[in-house]
PDB file of C-alpha atoms in Angstrom:
ATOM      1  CA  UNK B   1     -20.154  48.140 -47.654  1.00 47.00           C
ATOM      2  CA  UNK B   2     -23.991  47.876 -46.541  1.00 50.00           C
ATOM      3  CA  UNK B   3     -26.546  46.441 -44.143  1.00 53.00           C
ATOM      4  CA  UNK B   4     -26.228  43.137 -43.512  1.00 61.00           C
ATOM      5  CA  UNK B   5     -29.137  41.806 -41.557  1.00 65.00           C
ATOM      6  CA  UNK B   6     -28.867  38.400 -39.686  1.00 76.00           C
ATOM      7  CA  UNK B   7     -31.980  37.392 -38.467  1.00 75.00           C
ATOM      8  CA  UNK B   8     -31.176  35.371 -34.982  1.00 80.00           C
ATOM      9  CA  UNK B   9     -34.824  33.682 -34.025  1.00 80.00           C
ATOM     10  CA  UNK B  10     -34.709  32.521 -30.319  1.00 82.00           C
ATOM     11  CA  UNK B  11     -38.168  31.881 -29.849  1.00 80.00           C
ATOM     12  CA  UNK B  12     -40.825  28.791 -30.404  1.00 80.00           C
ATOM     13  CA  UNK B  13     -43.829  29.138 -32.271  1.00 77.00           C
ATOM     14  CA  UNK B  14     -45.795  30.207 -29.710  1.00 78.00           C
ATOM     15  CA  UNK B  15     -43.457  33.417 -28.709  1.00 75.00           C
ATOM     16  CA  UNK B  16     -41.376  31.399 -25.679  1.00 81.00           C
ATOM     17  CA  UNK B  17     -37.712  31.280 -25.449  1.00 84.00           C
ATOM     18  CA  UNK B  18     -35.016  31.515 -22.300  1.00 90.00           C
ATOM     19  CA  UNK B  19     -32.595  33.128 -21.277  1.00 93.00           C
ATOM     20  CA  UNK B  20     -30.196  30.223 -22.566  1.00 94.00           C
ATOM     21  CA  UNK B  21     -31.548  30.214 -25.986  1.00 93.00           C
ATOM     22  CA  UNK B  22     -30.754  33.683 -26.280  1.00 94.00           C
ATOM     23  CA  UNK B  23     -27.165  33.555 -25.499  1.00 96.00           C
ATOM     24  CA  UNK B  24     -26.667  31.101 -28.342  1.00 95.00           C
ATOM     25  CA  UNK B  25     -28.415  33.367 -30.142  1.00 95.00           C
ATOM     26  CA  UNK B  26     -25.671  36.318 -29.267  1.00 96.00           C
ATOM     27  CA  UNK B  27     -22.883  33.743 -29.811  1.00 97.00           C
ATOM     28  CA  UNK B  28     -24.003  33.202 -33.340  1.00 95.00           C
ATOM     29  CA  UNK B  29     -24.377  36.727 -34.090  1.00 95.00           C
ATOM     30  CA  UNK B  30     -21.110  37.237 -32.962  1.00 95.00           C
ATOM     31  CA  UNK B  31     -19.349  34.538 -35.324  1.00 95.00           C
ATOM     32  CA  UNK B  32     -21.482  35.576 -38.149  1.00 93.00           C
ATOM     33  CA  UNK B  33     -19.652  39.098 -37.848  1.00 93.00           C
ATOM     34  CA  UNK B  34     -22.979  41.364 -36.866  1.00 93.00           C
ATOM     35  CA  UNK B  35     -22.410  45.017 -36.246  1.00 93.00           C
ATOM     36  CA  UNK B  36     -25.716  45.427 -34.249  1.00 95.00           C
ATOM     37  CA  UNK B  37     -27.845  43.100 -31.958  1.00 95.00           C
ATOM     38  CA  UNK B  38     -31.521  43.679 -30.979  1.00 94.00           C
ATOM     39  CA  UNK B  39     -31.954  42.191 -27.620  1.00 94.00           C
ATOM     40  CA  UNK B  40     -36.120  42.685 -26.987  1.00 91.00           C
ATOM     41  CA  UNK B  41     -36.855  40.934 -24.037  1.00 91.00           C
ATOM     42  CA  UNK B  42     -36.254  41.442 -20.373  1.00 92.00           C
ATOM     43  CA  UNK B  43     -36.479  39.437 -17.300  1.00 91.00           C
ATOM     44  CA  UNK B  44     -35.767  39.997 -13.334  1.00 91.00           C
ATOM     45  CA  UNK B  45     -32.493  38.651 -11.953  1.00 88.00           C
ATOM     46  CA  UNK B  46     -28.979  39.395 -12.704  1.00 94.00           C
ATOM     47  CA  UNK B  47     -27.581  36.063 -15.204  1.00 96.00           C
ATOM     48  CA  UNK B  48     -23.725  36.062 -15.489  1.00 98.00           C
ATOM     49  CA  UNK B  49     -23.772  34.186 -18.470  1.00 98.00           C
ATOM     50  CA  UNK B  50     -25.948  36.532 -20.611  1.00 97.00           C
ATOM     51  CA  UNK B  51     -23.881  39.530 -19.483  1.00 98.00           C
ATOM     52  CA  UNK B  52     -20.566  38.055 -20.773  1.00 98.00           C
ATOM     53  CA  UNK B  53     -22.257  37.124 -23.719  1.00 98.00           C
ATOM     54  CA  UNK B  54     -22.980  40.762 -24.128  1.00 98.00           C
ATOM     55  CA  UNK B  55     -19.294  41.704 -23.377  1.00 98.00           C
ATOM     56  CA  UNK B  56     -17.632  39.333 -26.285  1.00 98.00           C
ATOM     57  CA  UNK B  57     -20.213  40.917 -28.179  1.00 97.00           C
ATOM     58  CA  UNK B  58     -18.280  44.295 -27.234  1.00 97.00           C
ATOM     59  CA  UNK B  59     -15.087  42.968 -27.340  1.00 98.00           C
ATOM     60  CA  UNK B  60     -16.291  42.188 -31.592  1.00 96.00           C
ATOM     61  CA  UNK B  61     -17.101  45.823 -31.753  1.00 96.00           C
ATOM     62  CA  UNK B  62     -21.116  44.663 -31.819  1.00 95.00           C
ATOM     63  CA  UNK B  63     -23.260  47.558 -30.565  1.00 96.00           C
ATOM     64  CA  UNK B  64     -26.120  45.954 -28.207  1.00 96.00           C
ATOM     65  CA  UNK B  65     -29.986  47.672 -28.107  1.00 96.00           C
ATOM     66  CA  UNK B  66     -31.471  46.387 -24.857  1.00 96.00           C
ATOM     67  CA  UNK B  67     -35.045  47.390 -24.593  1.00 96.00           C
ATOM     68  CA  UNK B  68     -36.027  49.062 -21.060  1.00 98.00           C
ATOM     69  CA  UNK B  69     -39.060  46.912 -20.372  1.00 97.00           C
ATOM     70  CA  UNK B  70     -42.629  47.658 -19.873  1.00 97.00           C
ATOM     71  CA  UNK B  71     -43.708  47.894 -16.189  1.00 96.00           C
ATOM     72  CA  UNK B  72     -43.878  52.025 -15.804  1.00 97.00           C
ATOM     73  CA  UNK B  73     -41.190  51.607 -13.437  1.00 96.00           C
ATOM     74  CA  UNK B  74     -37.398  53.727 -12.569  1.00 97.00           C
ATOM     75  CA  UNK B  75     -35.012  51.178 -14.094  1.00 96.00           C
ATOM     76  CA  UNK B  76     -32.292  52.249 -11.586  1.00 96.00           C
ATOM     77  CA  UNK B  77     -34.237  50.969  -9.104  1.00 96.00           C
ATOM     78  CA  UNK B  78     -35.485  47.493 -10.514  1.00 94.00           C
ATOM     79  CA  UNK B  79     -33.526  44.602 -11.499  1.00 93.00           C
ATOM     80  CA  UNK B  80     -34.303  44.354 -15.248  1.00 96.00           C
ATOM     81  CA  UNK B  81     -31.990  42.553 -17.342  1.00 96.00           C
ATOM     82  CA  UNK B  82     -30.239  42.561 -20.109  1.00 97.00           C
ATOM     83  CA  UNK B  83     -31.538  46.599 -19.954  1.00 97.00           C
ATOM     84  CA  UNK B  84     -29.505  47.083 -16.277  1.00 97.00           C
ATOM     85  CA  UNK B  85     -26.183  45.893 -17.382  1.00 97.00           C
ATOM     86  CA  UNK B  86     -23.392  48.623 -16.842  1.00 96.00           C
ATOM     87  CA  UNK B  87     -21.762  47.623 -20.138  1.00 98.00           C
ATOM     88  CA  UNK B  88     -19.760  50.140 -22.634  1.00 98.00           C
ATOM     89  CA  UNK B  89     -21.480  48.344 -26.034  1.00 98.00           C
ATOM     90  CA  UNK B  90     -25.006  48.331 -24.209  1.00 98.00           C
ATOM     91  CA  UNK B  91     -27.269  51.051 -25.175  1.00 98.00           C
ATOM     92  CA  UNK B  92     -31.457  51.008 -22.857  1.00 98.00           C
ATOM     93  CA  UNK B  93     -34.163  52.115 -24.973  1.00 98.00           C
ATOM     94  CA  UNK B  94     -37.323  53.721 -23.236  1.00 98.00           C
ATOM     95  CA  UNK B  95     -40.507  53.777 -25.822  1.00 98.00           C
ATOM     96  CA  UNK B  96     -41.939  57.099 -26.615  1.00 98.00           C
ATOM     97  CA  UNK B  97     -45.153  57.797 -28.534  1.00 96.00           C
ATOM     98  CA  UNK B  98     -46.556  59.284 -31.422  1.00 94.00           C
ATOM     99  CA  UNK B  99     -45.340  63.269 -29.863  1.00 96.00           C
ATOM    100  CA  UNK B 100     -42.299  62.446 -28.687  1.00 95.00           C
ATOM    101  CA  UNK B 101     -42.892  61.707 -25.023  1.00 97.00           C
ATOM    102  CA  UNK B 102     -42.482  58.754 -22.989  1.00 97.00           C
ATOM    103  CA  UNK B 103     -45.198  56.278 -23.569  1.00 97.00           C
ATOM    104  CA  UNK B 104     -47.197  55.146 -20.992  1.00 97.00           C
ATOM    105  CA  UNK B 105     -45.951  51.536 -19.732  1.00 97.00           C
ATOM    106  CA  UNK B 106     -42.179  52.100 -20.863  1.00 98.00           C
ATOM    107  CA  UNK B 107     -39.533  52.130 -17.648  1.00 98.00           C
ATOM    108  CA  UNK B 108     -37.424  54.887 -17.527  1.00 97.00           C
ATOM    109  CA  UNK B 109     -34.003  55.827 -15.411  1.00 97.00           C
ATOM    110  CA  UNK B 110     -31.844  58.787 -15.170  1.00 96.00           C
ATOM    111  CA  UNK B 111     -28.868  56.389 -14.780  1.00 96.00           C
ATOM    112  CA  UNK B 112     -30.376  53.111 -16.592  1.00 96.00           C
ATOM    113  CA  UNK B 113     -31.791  54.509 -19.730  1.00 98.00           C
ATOM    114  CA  UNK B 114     -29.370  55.507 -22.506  1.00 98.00           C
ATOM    115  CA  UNK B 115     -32.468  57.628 -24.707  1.00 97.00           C
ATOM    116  CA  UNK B 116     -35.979  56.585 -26.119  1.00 98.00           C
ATOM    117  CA  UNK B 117     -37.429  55.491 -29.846  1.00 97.00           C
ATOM    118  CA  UNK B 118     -40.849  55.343 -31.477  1.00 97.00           C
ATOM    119  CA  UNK B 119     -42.599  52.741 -29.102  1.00 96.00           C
ATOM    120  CA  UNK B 120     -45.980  53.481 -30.298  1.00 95.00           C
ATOM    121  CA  UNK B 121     -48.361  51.447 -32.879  1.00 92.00           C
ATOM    122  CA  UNK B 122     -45.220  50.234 -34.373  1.00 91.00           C
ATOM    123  CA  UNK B 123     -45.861  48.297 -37.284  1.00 87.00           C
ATOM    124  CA  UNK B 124     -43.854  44.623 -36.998  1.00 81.00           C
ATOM    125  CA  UNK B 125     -43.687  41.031 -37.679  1.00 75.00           C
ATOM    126  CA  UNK B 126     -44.828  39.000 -34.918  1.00 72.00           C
ATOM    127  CA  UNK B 127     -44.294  34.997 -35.407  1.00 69.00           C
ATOM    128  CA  UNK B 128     -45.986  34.674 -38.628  1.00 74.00           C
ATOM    129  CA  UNK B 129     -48.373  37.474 -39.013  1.00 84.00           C
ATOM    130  CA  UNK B 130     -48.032  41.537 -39.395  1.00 88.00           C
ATOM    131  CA  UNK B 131     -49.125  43.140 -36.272  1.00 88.00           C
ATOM    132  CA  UNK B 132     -48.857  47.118 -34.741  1.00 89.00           C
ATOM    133  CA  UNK B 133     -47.644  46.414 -31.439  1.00 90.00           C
ATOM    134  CA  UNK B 134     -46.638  49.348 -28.577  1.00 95.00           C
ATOM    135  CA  UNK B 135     -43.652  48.877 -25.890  1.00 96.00           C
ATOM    136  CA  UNK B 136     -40.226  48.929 -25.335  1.00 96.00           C
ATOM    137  CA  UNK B 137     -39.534  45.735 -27.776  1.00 93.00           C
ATOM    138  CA  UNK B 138     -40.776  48.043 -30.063  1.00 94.00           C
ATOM    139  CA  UNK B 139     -38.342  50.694 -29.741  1.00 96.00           C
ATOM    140  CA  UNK B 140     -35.044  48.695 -29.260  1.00 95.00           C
ATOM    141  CA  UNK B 141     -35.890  47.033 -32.828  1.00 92.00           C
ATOM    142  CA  UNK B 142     -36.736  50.313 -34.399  1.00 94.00           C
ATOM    143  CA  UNK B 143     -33.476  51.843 -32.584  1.00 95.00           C
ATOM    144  CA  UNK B 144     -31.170  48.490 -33.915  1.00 93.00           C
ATOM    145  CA  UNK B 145     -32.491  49.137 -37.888  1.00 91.00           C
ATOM    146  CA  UNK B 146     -31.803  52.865 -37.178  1.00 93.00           C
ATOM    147  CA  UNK B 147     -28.225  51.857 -35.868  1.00 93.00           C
ATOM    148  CA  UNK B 148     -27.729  49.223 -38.357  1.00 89.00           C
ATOM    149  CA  UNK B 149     -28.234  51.208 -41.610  1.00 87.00           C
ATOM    150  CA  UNK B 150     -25.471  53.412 -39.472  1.00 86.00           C
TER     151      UNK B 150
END
């Protein structure tokens, strides 16, 4: 037994993926036997596919972090997805800062938002360079290593 980290990279070289790219990325986790997937990114507009992905994800006992996304907003009443899908394996992270309260661009939601993580300065790898970076990305990654060594 351990932590078995599967790195699932999505993204060009210049930080742009889709939606699409994604899924196969959720697919792949899923055959590769993951136990946790880090889904930091968001978008507007419900997408069928990427919510069943998310649900055979659930039906292979994977636990999914969503981040809540970064526009100071009330989740329940934006369309923000992956982070608004009703799903029993999905778990919204908010970002909170260095004392523990919400930080200052994260979206929140009574209904939407499952609990918040250190979003704040967070030290992180970003394409090929070491960075400190702030936001709700942030604090679904630190939230999936927290839940992975779980």
């Amino acid at each position: 037994p351990g932590c078995s980290i599967i790195p699932v990279r999505y993204l060009n070289h210049q930080g742009l993926g889709d939606t699409e790219d994604a899924i196969h990325g959720i697919y792949y986790a899923i055959k590769r036997k993951a136990s946790v997937i880090n889904l930091s990114f968001s978008g507007e507009g419900f997408d069928p596919d990427l919510k069943r992905a998310i649900e055979e994800a659930g039906n292979n006992d994977i636990l999914v972090i969503a981040c809540a996304s970064n526009d100071e907003s009330n989740l329940d009443r934006e369309s923000i997805y992956p982070a608004k899908f009703n799903l029993p394996n999905l778990i919204t992270v908010a970002a909170s800062d260095a004392l523990g309260r919400l930080w200052e661009g994260s979206n929140w939601g009574k209904n939407s938002v499952h609990l918040a993580a250190p979003g704040d300065e967070i030290l992180g790898l970003w394409l090929k360079d070491w960075d400190t970076g702030s936001g709700t990305s942030d604090s679904a990654a630190v939230l999936s290593g927290a839940a992975g060594l779980v």
